[in-house]
Tab-separated table of C-alpha atoms in Angstrom:
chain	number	residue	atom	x	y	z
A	1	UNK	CA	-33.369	-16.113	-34.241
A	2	UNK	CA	-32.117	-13.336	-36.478
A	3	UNK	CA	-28.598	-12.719	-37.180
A	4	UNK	CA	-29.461	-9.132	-35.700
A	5	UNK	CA	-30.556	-10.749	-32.625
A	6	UNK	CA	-27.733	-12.724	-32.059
A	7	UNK	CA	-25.074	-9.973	-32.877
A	8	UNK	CA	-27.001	-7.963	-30.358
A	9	UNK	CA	-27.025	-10.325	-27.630
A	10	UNK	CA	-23.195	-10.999	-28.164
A	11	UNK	CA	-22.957	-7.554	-27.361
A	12	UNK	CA	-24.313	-7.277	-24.710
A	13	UNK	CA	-22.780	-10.177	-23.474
A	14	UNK	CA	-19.556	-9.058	-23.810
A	15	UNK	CA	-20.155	-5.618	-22.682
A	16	UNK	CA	-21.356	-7.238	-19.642
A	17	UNK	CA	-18.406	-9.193	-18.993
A	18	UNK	CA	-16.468	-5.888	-19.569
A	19	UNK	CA	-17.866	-4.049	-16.656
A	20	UNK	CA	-17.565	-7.104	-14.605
A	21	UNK	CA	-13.896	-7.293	-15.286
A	22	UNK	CA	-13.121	-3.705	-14.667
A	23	UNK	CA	-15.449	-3.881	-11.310
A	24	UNK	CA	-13.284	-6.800	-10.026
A	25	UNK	CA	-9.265	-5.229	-11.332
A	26	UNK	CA	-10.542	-2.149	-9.401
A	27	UNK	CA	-11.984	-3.924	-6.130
A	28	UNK	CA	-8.633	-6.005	-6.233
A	29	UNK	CA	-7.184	-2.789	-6.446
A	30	UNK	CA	-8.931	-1.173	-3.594
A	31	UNK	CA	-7.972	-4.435	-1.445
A	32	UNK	CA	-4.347	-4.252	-2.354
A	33	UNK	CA	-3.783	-0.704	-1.628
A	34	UNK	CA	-5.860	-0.784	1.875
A	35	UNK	CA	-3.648	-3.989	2.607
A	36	UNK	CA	-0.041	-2.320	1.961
A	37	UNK	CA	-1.770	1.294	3.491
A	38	UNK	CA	-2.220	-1.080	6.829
A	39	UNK	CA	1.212	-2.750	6.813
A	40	UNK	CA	3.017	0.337	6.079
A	41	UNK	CA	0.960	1.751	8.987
A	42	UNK	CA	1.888	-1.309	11.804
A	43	UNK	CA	5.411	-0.622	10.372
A	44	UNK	CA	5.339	3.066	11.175
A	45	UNK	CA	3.873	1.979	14.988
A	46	UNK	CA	6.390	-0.470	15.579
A	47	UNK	CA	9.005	1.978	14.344
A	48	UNK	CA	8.010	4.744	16.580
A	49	UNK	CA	7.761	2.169	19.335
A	50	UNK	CA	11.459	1.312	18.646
A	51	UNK	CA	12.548	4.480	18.640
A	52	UNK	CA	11.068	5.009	21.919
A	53	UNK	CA	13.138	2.238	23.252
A	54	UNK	CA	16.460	3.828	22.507
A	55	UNK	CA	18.348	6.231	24.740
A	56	UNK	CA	19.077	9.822	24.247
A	57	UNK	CA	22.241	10.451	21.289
A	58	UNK	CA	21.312	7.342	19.540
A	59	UNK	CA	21.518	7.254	15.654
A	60	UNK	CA	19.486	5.312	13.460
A	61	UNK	CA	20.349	4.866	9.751
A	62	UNK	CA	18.012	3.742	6.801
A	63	UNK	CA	19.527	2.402	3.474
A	64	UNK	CA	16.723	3.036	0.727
A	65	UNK	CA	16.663	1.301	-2.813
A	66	UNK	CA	18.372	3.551	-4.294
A	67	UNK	CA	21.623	3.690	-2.541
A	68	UNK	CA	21.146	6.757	-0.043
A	69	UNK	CA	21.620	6.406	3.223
A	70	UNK	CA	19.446	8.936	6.013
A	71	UNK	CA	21.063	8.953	9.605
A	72	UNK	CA	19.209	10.738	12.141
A	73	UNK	CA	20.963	11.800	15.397
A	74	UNK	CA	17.953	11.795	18.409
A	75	UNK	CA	18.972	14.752	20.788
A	76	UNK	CA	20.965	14.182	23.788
A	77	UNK	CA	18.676	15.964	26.560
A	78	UNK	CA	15.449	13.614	25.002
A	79	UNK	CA	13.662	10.411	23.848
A	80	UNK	CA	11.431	10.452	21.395
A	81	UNK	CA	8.420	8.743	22.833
């Protein structure tokens, strides 16, 4: 074989492998985000769900990452269902 030959089929080789990488990182991807779009999903059901449960005038308060804290009053003459 030709040096010309070889380099070429390196090439290709490893431009091969390239695409096959990439394909993979983004199917990975795609499986990751569908996985955390379906738990954050259940969590939003079983939240609601909860809420449900609770009588009218409850409060519910969330503590995010950051610090802030969100209270929400529900309304005395209803339940959120």
């Amino acid at each position: 074989m030709d040096p010309v030959t070889v380099t070429a089929g390196v090439g290709a080789v490893a431009s091969v492998s390239r695409v096959g990488y990439v394909w993979l990182s983004a199917r990975m991807h795609r499986r990751r985000v569908e996985l955390e779009v379906r738990r954050e999903q259940e969590q939003y059901a079983a939240l609601i769900a909860t809420i449900g449960l609770l009588p009218p005038g409850s409060e519910i308060t969330e503590q995010h990452p950051d610090g802030r804290c969100v209270t929400v009053k529900l309304p005395l003459s209803e339940a959120v269902s």
